[in-house]
Coordinates of N, CA and C and ligand atoms in Angstrom, one line a residue:
M1 N -26.4 37.6 -81.6 CA -25.7 37.6 -80.4 C -26.7 38.1 -79.2
I2 N -26.6 37.3 -78.2 CA -27.4 37.6 -76.9 C -26.7 38.7 -76.1
R3 N -27.3 39.7 -75.7 CA -26.7 40.7 -74.9 C -27.1 40.6 -73.4
A4 N -26.1 40.2 -72.6 CA -26.3 40.0 -71.2 C -25.7 41.1 -70.4
T5 N -26.4 41.7 -69.5 CA -25.8 42.6 -68.5 C -25.8 42.0 -67.1
I6 N -24.6 41.9 -66.6 CA -24.4 41.4 -65.2 C -24.3 42.5 -64.2
W7 N -25.4 42.6 -63.4 CA -25.4 43.6 -62.3 C -24.9 43.0 -61.0
G8 N -24.0 43.8 -60.4 CA -23.4 43.4 -59.1 C -23.5 44.6 -58.2
E9 N -23.8 44.2 -57.0 CA -23.9 45.2 -55.8 C -22.5 45.7 -55.6
N10 N -21.5 44.8 -55.7 CA -20.1 45.2 -55.5 C -19.7 45.9 -54.2
V11 N -20.3 45.4 -53.1 CA -20.0 45.9 -51.7 C -19.1 45.0 -51.0
H12 N -19.4 43.7 -50.9 CA -18.6 42.7 -50.2 C -17.2 42.7 -50.7
E13 N -17.1 42.8 -52.0 CA -15.7 42.7 -52.6 C -14.8 43.7 -52.1
K14 N -15.3 44.9 -51.8 CA -14.6 46.1 -51.3 C -14.3 46.1 -49.8
E15 N -15.3 45.4 -49.1 CA -15.2 45.5 -47.6 C -14.5 44.3 -47.0
S16 N -14.5 43.1 -47.8 CA -14.0 41.9 -47.1 C -12.8 41.4 -47.9
D17 N -11.7 41.1 -47.2 CA -10.5 40.6 -47.9 C -10.8 39.2 -48.4
I18 N -11.6 38.4 -47.6 CA -11.9 37.0 -48.1 C -12.6 37.0 -49.4
V19 N -13.6 37.9 -49.6 CA -14.4 37.9 -50.8 C -13.5 38.5 -52.0
A20 N -12.6 39.5 -51.6 CA -11.8 40.1 -52.6 C -10.7 39.1 -53.2
E21 N -10.3 38.2 -52.3 CA -9.3 37.2 -52.7 C -10.0 36.3 -53.6
I22 N -11.2 35.8 -53.5 CA -11.9 34.9 -54.4 C -12.3 35.6 -55.7
Y23 N -12.7 36.8 -55.5 CA -13.2 37.6 -56.7 C -12.5 38.9 -56.8
P24 N -11.1 38.8 -57.2 CA -10.3 40.1 -57.2 C -10.9 41.2 -58.1
N25 N -11.7 40.8 -59.2 CA -12.2 41.9 -60.0 C -13.7 42.0 -59.8
G26 N -14.2 41.5 -58.6 CA -15.6 41.7 -58.4 C -16.4 40.4 -58.8
M27 N -17.4 40.1 -58.0 CA -18.2 38.9 -58.4 C -18.9 39.0 -59.8
H28 N -19.3 40.3 -60.1 CA -20.0 40.5 -61.4 C -19.0 40.3 -62.5
S29 N -17.7 40.6 -62.4 CA -16.8 40.3 -63.5 C -16.6 38.8 -63.7
C30 N -16.5 38.1 -62.6 CA -16.4 36.6 -62.6 C -17.5 36.0 -63.3
I31 N -18.7 36.5 -62.9 CA -20.0 35.9 -63.5 C -20.1 36.2 -65.0
A32 N -19.6 37.5 -65.4 CA -19.7 37.9 -66.8 C -18.7 37.1 -67.6
D33 N -17.6 36.7 -67.0 CA -16.6 35.9 -67.7 C -17.1 34.5 -68.0
A34 N -17.9 34.1 -66.9 CA -18.4 32.6 -67.1 C -19.5 32.6 -68.1
I35 N -20.2 33.7 -68.3 CA -21.4 33.8 -69.3 C -21.0 34.1 -70.7
R36 N -19.9 34.9 -70.8 CA -19.5 35.4 -72.1 C -19.0 34.3 -73.1
G37 N -19.3 34.5 -74.4 CA -18.8 33.5 -75.4 C -19.8 32.7 -76.0
D38 N -19.6 32.1 -77.2 CA -20.5 31.1 -77.7 C -21.9 31.9 -78.0
G39 N -21.9 33.0 -78.6 CA -23.1 33.7 -79.0 C -23.7 34.6 -77.9
I40 N -23.0 34.7 -76.8 CA -23.4 35.6 -75.7 C -22.4 36.7 -75.5
E41 N -22.7 37.9 -75.4 CA -21.8 39.0 -75.0 C -22.3 39.5 -73.7
A42 N -21.3 39.7 -72.8 CA -21.7 40.0 -71.3 C -20.9 41.3 -70.9
I43 N -21.6 42.3 -70.4 CA -21.1 43.5 -69.8 C -21.5 43.6 -68.4
T44 N -20.9 44.4 -67.7 CA -21.3 44.5 -66.2 C -21.8 45.9 -65.9
A45 N -22.6 45.9 -64.8 CA -23.1 47.2 -64.2 C -23.1 47.0 -62.8
T46 N -22.7 48.2 -62.1 CA -22.7 48.0 -60.6 C -23.5 49.2 -59.9
M47 N -23.8 48.9 -58.7 CA -24.7 49.8 -58.0 C -24.1 51.3 -57.8
D48 N -22.8 51.4 -57.7 CA -22.2 52.7 -57.6 C -22.3 53.6 -58.8
Q49 N -22.6 53.1 -59.9 CA -22.6 53.9 -61.2 C -23.9 54.7 -61.2
P50 N -23.9 55.8 -62.0 CA -25.1 56.6 -62.1 C -26.3 55.7 -62.5
E51 N -27.5 55.9 -61.8 CA -28.7 55.1 -62.1 C -28.4 53.6 -61.9
H52 N -27.4 53.2 -61.0 CA -26.9 51.9 -60.8 C -26.4 51.2 -62.1
G53 N -26.0 52.0 -63.1 CA -25.6 51.4 -64.3 C -26.7 50.8 -65.1
L54 N -28.0 51.1 -64.7 CA -29.2 50.5 -65.5 C -30.0 51.7 -66.0
T55 N -29.5 52.5 -66.9 CA -30.2 53.5 -67.5 C -31.2 52.9 -68.5
E56 N -32.2 53.7 -68.9 CA -33.2 53.3 -70.0 C -32.5 52.7 -71.2
A57 N -31.4 53.4 -71.6 CA -30.6 53.0 -72.8 C -30.0 51.6 -72.5
R58 N -29.4 51.5 -71.3 CA -28.7 50.2 -71.1 C -29.8 49.0 -71.1
L59 N -30.9 49.2 -70.4 CA -31.9 48.1 -70.4 C -32.5 47.8 -71.7
A60 N -32.6 48.9 -72.5 CA -33.1 48.7 -74.0 C -32.2 47.8 -74.7
E61 N -30.8 47.9 -74.3 CA -29.9 47.0 -75.0 C -29.5 45.7 -74.3
T62 N -30.3 45.5 -73.3 CA -30.0 44.2 -72.6 C -31.1 43.2 -72.9
D63 N -30.6 42.0 -73.3 CA -31.6 40.9 -73.6 C -31.9 40.2 -72.3
V64 N -30.8 40.0 -71.6 CA -30.9 39.2 -70.2 C -30.2 39.9 -69.2
L65 N -30.8 40.3 -68.1 CA -30.2 40.9 -66.9 C -30.0 39.9 -65.9
V66 N -28.7 39.8 -65.4 CA -28.3 38.9 -64.3 C -28.0 39.7 -63.0
W67 N -28.6 39.3 -61.8 CA -28.6 40.3 -60.7 C -28.0 39.5 -59.6
W68 N -26.9 40.1 -58.9 CA -26.4 39.5 -57.7 C -26.4 40.7 -56.7
G69 N -27.0 40.6 -55.5 CA -27.0 41.5 -54.5 C -27.2 40.9 -53.2
H70 N -26.8 41.5 -52.1 CA -27.0 41.0 -50.7 C -27.1 42.0 -49.7
K71 N -26.0 42.8 -49.5 CA -25.9 43.6 -48.3 C -26.7 44.9 -48.6
A72 N -26.8 45.4 -49.7 CA -27.3 46.7 -49.9 C -28.6 46.7 -50.7
H73 N -29.5 45.7 -50.5 CA -30.8 45.6 -51.3 C -31.6 46.9 -51.0
G74 N -31.5 47.4 -49.8 CA -32.3 48.6 -49.5 C -31.8 49.8 -50.0
D75 N -30.5 49.8 -50.6 CA -30.1 51.1 -51.2 C -30.3 51.2 -52.7
V76 N -31.0 50.2 -53.2 CA -31.3 50.2 -54.6 C -32.6 51.1 -54.8
D77 N -32.4 52.1 -55.7 CA -33.4 53.1 -56.0 C -34.7 52.5 -56.5
D78 N -35.8 52.9 -55.9 CA -37.2 52.3 -56.3 C -37.5 52.5 -57.7
R79 N -37.0 53.7 -58.3 CA -37.3 54.0 -59.7 C -36.6 53.0 -60.6
I80 N -35.4 52.7 -60.2 CA -34.7 51.7 -61.0 C -35.3 50.3 -60.9
V81 N -35.9 50.0 -59.8 CA -36.6 48.7 -59.5 C -37.8 48.6 -60.5
E82 N -38.5 49.7 -60.5 CA -39.7 49.8 -61.4 C -39.3 49.7 -62.9
R83 N -38.2 50.3 -63.1 CA -37.7 50.3 -64.5 C -37.3 48.9 -64.9
V84 N -36.6 48.2 -64.1 CA -36.3 46.8 -64.3 C -37.6 45.9 -64.5
A85 N -38.6 46.1 -63.6 CA -39.8 45.3 -63.7 C -40.4 45.5 -65.0
E86 N -40.5 46.8 -65.4 CA -41.2 47.1 -66.7 C -40.5 46.5 -67.9
A87 N -39.1 46.5 -67.8 CA -38.4 45.9 -68.9 C -38.6 44.4 -68.9
V88 N -38.7 43.7 -67.8 CA -39.0 42.3 -67.8 C -40.5 42.1 -68.4
W89 N -41.4 42.9 -68.0 CA -42.8 42.7 -68.5 C -42.8 43.0 -70.0
S90 N -41.9 43.8 -70.5 CA -41.9 44.1 -71.9 C -41.0 43.0 -72.7
G91 N -40.4 42.1 -72.0 CA -39.8 41.0 -72.7 C -38.3 40.7 -72.3
M92 N -37.6 41.6 -71.6 CA -36.3 41.3 -71.1 C -36.3 40.1 -70.2
G93 N -35.2 39.2 -70.4 CA -35.1 38.1 -69.5 C -34.4 38.5 -68.2
A94 N -34.5 37.8 -67.1 CA -33.9 38.2 -65.8 C -33.5 37.0 -65.0
I95 N -32.3 37.0 -64.6 CA -31.8 35.9 -63.7 C -31.3 36.4 -62.4
F96 N -31.9 35.9 -61.4 CA -31.6 36.3 -60.0 C -30.8 35.3 -59.3
L97 N -29.6 35.7 -58.8 CA -28.7 34.7 -58.2 C -28.6 34.8 -56.6
H98 N -28.7 33.6 -55.9 CA -28.5 33.5 -54.5 C -29.3 34.6 -53.7
S99 N -28.5 35.4 -53.0 CA -29.2 36.3 -52.1 C -30.0 37.4 -52.8
A100 N -30.0 37.3 -54.1 CA -31.0 38.2 -54.8 C -32.4 37.7 -54.6
H101 N -32.6 36.7 -53.9 CA -34.0 36.2 -53.6 C -34.7 37.4 -52.7
F102 N -33.8 38.2 -52.0 CA -34.3 39.3 -51.3 C -34.2 40.7 -51.9
S103 N -33.7 40.6 -53.2 CA -33.5 41.9 -53.9 C -34.9 42.5 -54.2
K104 N -34.9 43.8 -54.4 CA -36.2 44.6 -54.6 C -36.8 44.1 -56.0
P105 N -36.0 44.0 -57.0 CA -36.7 43.6 -58.3 C -37.3 42.2 -58.3
F106 N -36.6 41.3 -57.6 CA -37.2 40.0 -57.5 C -38.5 39.9 -56.8
K107 N -38.4 40.5 -55.6 CA -39.6 40.6 -54.8 C -40.7 41.4 -55.5
R108 N -40.4 42.4 -56.2 CA -41.4 43.1 -57.0 C -42.1 42.2 -58.0
L109 N -41.3 41.4 -58.7 CA -41.7 40.5 -59.8 C -42.4 39.3 -59.2
M110 N -42.1 38.8 -58.0 CA -42.8 37.7 -57.4 C -44.0 38.0 -56.7
G111 N -44.0 39.2 -56.0 CA -45.1 39.6 -55.2 C -45.4 38.9 -53.9
T112 N -44.4 38.2 -53.5 CA -44.4 37.4 -52.3 C -43.2 37.7 -51.4
P113 N -43.2 37.3 -50.1 CA -42.0 37.7 -49.2 C -40.7 37.1 -49.7
C114 N -40.6 36.0 -50.4 CA -39.4 35.4 -50.9 C -38.4 35.1 -49.7
N115 N -38.9 34.8 -48.5 CA -38.1 34.5 -47.4 C -37.7 33.0 -47.4
L116 N -36.7 32.7 -46.5 CA -36.2 31.3 -46.5 C -35.5 31.2 -45.2
S117 N -35.0 29.9 -44.9 CA -34.0 29.8 -43.8 C -32.6 29.5 -44.3
W118 N -31.7 29.9 -43.4 CA -30.3 29.8 -43.9 C -29.3 29.5 -42.8
R119 N -28.1 29.1 -43.2 CA -27.0 28.7 -42.2 C -25.6 28.9 -43.0
E120 N -24.7 29.5 -42.4 CA -23.5 29.8 -43.0 C -22.4 28.9 -42.2
A121 N -22.3 27.6 -42.9 CA -21.4 26.6 -42.2 C -20.5 25.9 -43.2
G122 N -20.3 26.5 -44.4 CA -19.4 25.9 -45.4 C -19.7 24.6 -45.7
E123 N -21.0 24.2 -45.7 CA -21.4 22.7 -45.9 C -21.5 22.4 -47.4
R124 N -21.5 21.1 -47.7 CA -21.7 20.6 -49.0 C -23.1 20.8 -49.5
E125 N -23.3 21.2 -50.7 CA -24.5 21.3 -51.4 C -24.6 20.3 -52.6
R126 N -25.7 19.5 -52.7 CA -25.8 18.7 -53.9 C -27.1 19.1 -54.6
L127 N -26.8 19.5 -55.9 CA -28.0 19.9 -56.7 C -28.4 18.9 -57.5
W128 N -29.7 18.5 -57.5 CA -30.3 17.5 -58.4 C -31.2 18.0 -59.5
L129 N -30.9 17.6 -60.7 CA -31.8 17.9 -61.8 C -33.2 17.3 -61.4
T130 N -34.2 18.1 -61.7 CA -35.6 17.5 -61.6 C -36.2 17.4 -63.0
S131 N -35.6 17.9 -64.0 CA -36.1 17.9 -65.4 C -34.9 17.7 -66.3
R132 N -34.6 16.5 -66.6 CA -33.4 16.2 -67.4 C -33.2 16.8 -68.7
N133 N -34.4 17.0 -69.5 CA -34.2 17.5 -70.8 C -34.6 19.1 -70.8
H134 N -34.5 19.7 -69.6 CA -34.9 21.1 -69.6 C -33.6 21.9 -70.2
P135 N -33.8 23.0 -71.1 CA -32.7 23.7 -71.7 C -31.7 24.2 -70.6
I136 N -32.1 24.6 -69.4 CA -31.2 25.1 -68.4 C -30.3 23.9 -67.8
A137 N -30.7 22.7 -68.0 CA -30.0 21.7 -67.5 C -29.2 21.0 -68.5
A138 N -29.1 21.5 -69.7 CA -28.4 20.9 -70.8 C -27.0 20.6 -70.5
G139 N -26.5 19.4 -70.8 CA -25.1 19.1 -70.6 C -24.6 18.8 -69.2
L140 N -25.6 18.8 -68.2 CA -25.2 18.7 -66.8 C -25.5 17.2 -66.4
P141 N -24.7 16.7 -65.4 CA -25.0 15.3 -64.9 C -26.3 15.4 -64.0
D142 N -26.8 14.3 -63.7 CA -28.0 14.2 -62.9 C -27.9 14.9 -61.5
S143 N -26.7 14.9 -61.0 CA -26.5 15.7 -59.8 C -25.0 16.2 -59.8
F144 N -24.8 17.4 -59.2 CA -23.5 17.9 -59.0 C -23.3 18.5 -57.6
E145 N -22.0 18.6 -57.1 CA -21.9 19.1 -55.8 C -21.0 20.3 -55.7
L146 N -21.4 21.2 -54.8 CA -20.5 22.3 -54.5 C -20.0 22.0 -53.0
E147 N -18.7 21.9 -52.9 CA -18.1 21.5 -51.5 C -18.4 22.5 -50.4
Y148 N -18.4 23.8 -50.8 CA -18.6 24.8 -49.7 C -19.7 25.6 -50.2
E149 N -20.8 25.7 -49.4 CA -21.8 26.7 -49.6 C -22.6 27.0 -48.4
E150 N -23.3 28.2 -48.5 CA -24.2 28.5 -47.5 C -25.6 27.6 -47.7
M151 N -26.3 27.3 -46.6 CA -27.5 26.5 -46.7 C -28.6 27.5 -46.9
Y152 N -29.5 27.2 -47.8 CA -30.9 27.9 -47.8 C -31.9 26.8 -47.8
G153 N -32.8 26.9 -46.8 CA -33.8 25.8 -46.6 C -35.3 26.3 -46.9
E154 N -36.1 25.2 -47.1 CA -37.5 25.5 -47.3 C -38.0 25.7 -45.9
P155 N -39.2 26.3 -45.8 CA -40.1 26.8 -46.9 C -39.5 28.1 -47.5
F156 N -39.5 28.2 -48.8 CA -39.0 29.3 -49.6 C -40.3 30.0 -50.1
G157 N -40.4 31.4 -49.7 CA -41.6 32.0 -49.9 C -41.9 32.6 -51.2
I158 N -41.8 31.8 -52.3 CA -42.0 32.3 -53.7 C -43.3 31.7 -54.2
P159 N -43.9 32.3 -55.2 CA -45.1 31.7 -55.9 C -44.7 30.4 -56.4
E160 N -45.8 29.5 -56.6 CA -45.4 28.2 -57.2 C -44.8 28.4 -58.6
P161 N -43.6 27.8 -58.8 CA -42.8 28.1 -60.0 C -43.5 27.6 -61.2
M162 N -43.2 28.1 -62.4 CA -43.7 27.6 -63.7 C -43.0 26.2 -63.9
E163 N -41.6 26.1 -63.6 CA -40.9 24.9 -63.6 C -39.9 24.9 -62.6
T164 N -39.7 23.8 -61.9 CA -38.5 23.6 -61.0 C -37.5 22.7 -61.8
V165 N -36.2 23.3 -61.9 CA -35.2 22.6 -62.7 C -34.2 22.0 -61.8
F166 N -34.0 22.5 -60.5 CA -33.0 21.9 -59.6 C -33.7 21.9 -58.2
I167 N -33.3 20.9 -57.5 CA -33.5 20.8 -56.0 C -32.2 20.6 -55.4
S168 N -31.9 21.4 -54.3 CA -30.7 21.2 -53.5 C -30.9 20.4 -52.3
W169 N -29.8 19.6 -52.0 CA -29.8 18.9 -50.6 C -28.5 19.5 -50.0
F170 N -28.6 19.6 -48.7 CA -27.4 20.3 -48.0 C -27.0 19.2 -46.9
Q171 N -25.7 19.2 -46.6 CA -25.1 18.3 -45.7 C -25.8 18.3 -44.4
G172 N -26.4 19.4 -43.9 CA -27.1 19.5 -42.6 C -28.5 18.8 -42.8
G173 N -28.9 18.4 -43.9 CA -30.2 17.8 -44.0 C -31.3 18.5 -44.8
E174 N -31.2 19.8 -44.9 CA -32.3 20.6 -45.5 C -32.3 20.4 -47.0
V175 N -33.5 20.7 -47.6 CA -33.6 20.7 -49.1 C -34.2 22.0 -49.5
F176 N -34.0 22.4 -50.8 CA -34.4 23.7 -51.2 C -34.6 23.7 -52.8
R177 N -35.7 24.4 -53.2 CA -35.9 24.5 -54.7 C -34.9 25.5 -55.2
S178 N -33.8 25.0 -55.8 CA -32.6 26.0 -56.1 C -32.6 26.4 -57.5
G179 N -33.5 25.9 -58.4 CA -33.6 26.5 -59.7 C -35.0 26.5 -60.2
V180 N -35.6 27.7 -60.4 CA -37.0 27.8 -60.6 C -37.2 28.9 -61.7
T181 N -38.3 28.6 -62.5 CA -38.6 29.5 -63.6 C -39.9 30.1 -63.5
Y182 N -40.0 31.3 -64.1 CA -41.3 32.0 -64.1 C -41.4 32.8 -65.3
K183 N -42.6 33.2 -65.7 CA -42.9 34.1 -66.8 C -43.6 35.3 -66.1
R184 N -43.0 36.4 -66.3 CA -43.6 37.7 -65.8 C -43.8 38.6 -67.0
G185 N -45.2 38.9 -67.3 CA -45.4 39.6 -68.6 C -44.8 38.9 -69.7
A186 N -44.0 39.5 -70.6 CA -43.4 38.8 -71.7 C -42.0 38.3 -71.3
G187 N -41.5 38.5 -70.1 CA -40.2 38.2 -69.7 C -40.0 36.8 -69.0
N188 N -38.9 36.2 -69.3 CA -38.6 34.9 -68.7 C -37.7 35.2 -67.5
V189 N -38.1 34.6 -66.4 CA -37.3 34.9 -65.1 C -36.8 33.5 -64.6
F190 N -35.5 33.5 -64.2 CA -34.9 32.2 -63.5 C -34.3 32.7 -62.3
Y191 N -34.6 31.9 -61.2 CA -33.8 32.1 -59.9 C -32.9 30.9 -59.7
F192 N -31.6 31.1 -59.4 CA -30.6 30.1 -59.1 C -29.9 30.3 -57.9
R193 N -30.0 29.4 -56.9 CA -29.6 29.5 -55.5 C -28.2 29.7 -55.2
P194 N -27.3 28.9 -55.7 CA -25.8 28.9 -55.3 C -25.2 30.3 -55.5
G195 N -24.1 30.7 -54.7 CA -23.4 31.9 -55.0 C -23.1 32.7 -53.8
H196 N -22.9 32.0 -52.6 CA -22.5 32.8 -51.4 C -21.1 33.5 -51.7
E197 N -21.0 34.7 -51.2 CA -19.9 35.5 -51.5 C -18.5 35.0 -50.9
T198 N -18.5 34.2 -49.9 CA -17.3 33.8 -49.3 C -16.8 32.4 -49.8
Y199 N -17.5 31.9 -50.8 CA -17.1 30.6 -51.4 C -16.9 30.8 -53.0
P200 N -16.1 29.9 -53.5 CA -15.8 30.1 -54.9 C -16.7 29.5 -55.9
T201 N -18.1 29.6 -55.6 CA -19.1 29.0 -56.4 C -19.0 29.4 -57.9
Y202 N -18.7 30.8 -58.2 CA -18.8 31.2 -59.6 C -17.5 30.9 -60.3
H203 N -16.6 30.1 -59.7 CA -15.5 29.4 -60.4 C -15.8 28.0 -60.8
D204 N -17.0 27.5 -60.5 CA -17.3 26.1 -60.7 C -17.9 25.9 -62.1
G205 N -17.3 24.9 -62.8 CA -17.7 24.6 -64.2 C -19.1 24.3 -64.4
N206 N -19.8 23.5 -63.5 CA -21.2 23.2 -63.7 C -22.0 24.4 -63.5
V207 N -21.6 25.3 -62.5 CA -22.4 26.6 -62.3 C -22.3 27.4 -63.6
H208 N -21.1 27.5 -64.1 CA -20.9 28.2 -65.4 C -21.8 27.7 -66.5
R209 N -22.0 26.4 -66.5 CA -22.9 25.8 -67.6 C -24.4 26.3 -67.3
V210 N -24.8 26.2 -66.1 CA -26.1 26.6 -65.7 C -26.4 28.1 -66.1
L211 N -25.4 29.0 -65.8 CA -25.5 30.4 -66.0 C -25.6 30.6 -67.6
Q212 N -24.8 29.9 -68.4 CA -24.9 30.1 -69.8 C -26.2 29.6 -70.4
N213 N -26.6 28.4 -69.9 CA -27.9 27.8 -70.4 C -29.0 28.7 -70.0
A214 N -29.0 29.3 -68.8 CA -30.1 30.1 -68.3 C -30.2 31.4 -69.1
V215 N -29.0 31.9 -69.5 CA -29.1 33.2 -70.3 C -29.7 32.9 -71.7
R216 N -29.4 31.7 -72.3 CA -30.0 31.3 -73.5 C -31.5 31.1 -73.4
W217 N -31.9 30.4 -72.3 CA -33.2 30.1 -72.0 C -34.1 31.4 -71.9
A218 N -33.5 32.3 -71.1 CA -34.2 33.5 -70.7 C -34.3 34.6 -71.9
Y219 N -33.5 34.4 -72.9 CA -33.5 35.3 -74.1 C -34.8 35.2 -74.8
N220 N -35.5 36.3 -75.0 CA -36.7 36.4 -75.8 C -36.4 37.2 -77.1
P221 N -36.3 36.5 -78.2 CA -36.0 37.2 -79.4 C -37.0 38.2 -80.0
A222 N -38.2 38.1 -79.5 CA -39.3 39.0 -80.1 C -39.1 40.4 -79.7
A223 N -39.6 41.3 -80.4 CA -39.5 42.8 -80.2 C -40.2 43.0 -78.8
R224 N -39.6 44.0 -78.0 CA -40.1 44.4 -76.8 C -41.5 45.0 -76.9
I225 N -42.4 44.8 -75.9 CA -43.7 45.4 -75.9 C -43.5 46.8 -75.4
A226 N -44.0 47.8 -76.2 CA -43.7 49.2 -76.0 C -44.2 49.7 -74.6
Q227 N -45.4 49.4 -74.3 CA -46.0 49.9 -73.1 C -46.7 48.8 -72.3
P228 N -45.8 48.0 -71.6 CA -46.4 46.7 -71.1 C -47.4 46.9 -69.9
T229 N -47.5 48.1 -69.4 CA -48.5 48.4 -68.3 C -49.8 49.1 -68.8
H230 N -49.8 49.4 -70.1 CA -50.9 50.2 -70.7 C -52.1 49.3 -70.9
A231 N -53.3 49.8 -70.5 CA -54.6 49.1 -70.5 C -55.5 50.0 -71.4
P232 N -55.6 49.8 -72.7 CA -56.3 50.7 -73.6 C -57.8 50.5 -73.4
N233 N -58.6 51.5 -73.5 CA -60.0 51.5 -73.6 C -60.5 51.2 -75.0
V234 N -61.4 50.3 -75.2 CA -62.0 50.0 -76.6 C -63.4 50.5 -76.6
P235 N -63.6 51.7 -77.3 CA -65.0 52.2 -77.2 C -65.9 51.3 -78.0
V236 N -67.2 51.5 -77.8 CA -68.2 50.8 -78.4 C -68.1 50.7 -79.9
D237 N -67.8 51.9 -80.5 CA -67.8 51.9 -82.0 C -66.5 51.3 -82.6
S238 N -65.6 50.8 -81.6 CA -64.4 50.2 -82.1 C -64.4 48.7 -81.8
A239 N -65.5 48.2 -81.2 CA -65.5 46.8 -80.9 C -65.5 45.9 -82.1
P240 N -65.0 44.8 -82.2 CA -64.9 43.9 -83.3 C -66.2 43.5 -83.9
E241 N -67.2 43.4 -83.0 CA -68.6 43.1 -83.5 C -69.6 44.3 -83.2
P242 N -70.6 44.4 -84.0 CA -71.6 45.6 -83.7 C -72.1 45.4 -82.3
L243 N -72.2 46.5 -81.6 CA -72.5 46.5 -80.2 C -73.3 47.7 -79.8
E244 N -74.5 47.5 -79.2 CA -75.3 48.6 -78.7 C -75.1 48.8 -77.2
E245 N -74.8 50.0 -76.9 CA -74.5 50.4 -75.5 C -75.7 50.3 -74.7
R246 N -75.6 49.8 -73.5 CA -76.8 49.7 -72.6 C -76.2 49.6 -71.1
G247 N -77.1 50.0 -70.2 CA -76.7 49.9 -68.8 C -76.0 51.1 -68.4
P248 N -75.9 51.4 -67.0 CA -75.2 52.5 -66.6 C -73.7 52.3 -66.7
K249 N -73.0 53.4 -66.7 CA -71.5 53.3 -66.7 C -70.9 54.6 -66.1
L250 N -69.8 54.5 -65.5 CA -69.1 55.6 -64.8 C -68.1 56.4 -65.7
H251 N -67.6 55.6 -66.8 CA -66.6 56.3 -67.7 C -67.3 57.1 -68.7
K252 N -66.6 58.3 -69.0 CA -67.0 59.1 -70.1 C -66.5 58.6 -71.5
P253 N -67.1 58.9 -72.6 CA -66.4 58.5 -73.9 C -65.0 59.1 -74.0
G254 N -64.1 58.2 -74.5 CA -62.7 58.7 -74.7 C -61.9 58.6 -73.5
E255 N -62.5 58.4 -72.3 CA -61.7 58.4 -71.1 C -60.8 57.1 -71.0
E256 N -59.6 57.3 -70.4 CA -58.7 56.2 -70.5 C -58.9 55.2 -69.4
G257 N -59.7 55.6 -68.4 CA -59.9 54.7 -67.3 C -58.9 54.7 -66.1
Y258 N -59.1 53.7 -65.2 CA -58.3 53.9 -64.0 C -56.9 53.5 -64.2
R259 N -55.9 54.0 -63.4 CA -54.6 53.7 -63.4 C -54.2 53.2 -62.0
Ligands
ZN301 ZN1 -25.2 34.1 -49.1

């Protein structure tokens, strides 16, 4: 069983009647319902919970973390951001949705501005597969449409992706790399563009399929790496081959080195 945790900011749903009407139980609940089943269990976590619902114990029991945020990116505690990044480096999968391109953990993992252009006009989005046999595209047609979406346009300030799985075209003419994969440490990372809060995107069957596929793809069954940021010193007498020490050095024997 793959254990997914769906993290929702859960702010728009409380402040906007429009969003609450589309997602009466919160966007995170709708996304969890779409992902749950067929070998995947999905629970939710929200920002208002202690430690944003992402305690050490919770992350240790999460195979894939799914993140939706928009309005309150700046309110996410930096300690939790670092905890999420370390979990990814140690092997946890992570999926960032829509406006999570500007979330702290995504930017931390990408190391780039992750900026883009946008327009809120309820226009049609057409997503094209760029990789027909990619596991995240399994069971999908070569293209599918979302009748109402926010536009995100290039240039998208991300590092060059490991793979591009979808490209979007918008009614207004822009295009966007809307499904991209990365490896960060031992963790698989996927960004998926659709999901503006005032449109019913997370009720769409093709989007459900992408989310389920992405959770399966991001799942890393290997044991977590215990200290993913640890850089051990290997003293001369522990080198795999006999080695005579020479030349100047700044480190003392047994010293752990720089951090
Ligand atoms: Zn949006």
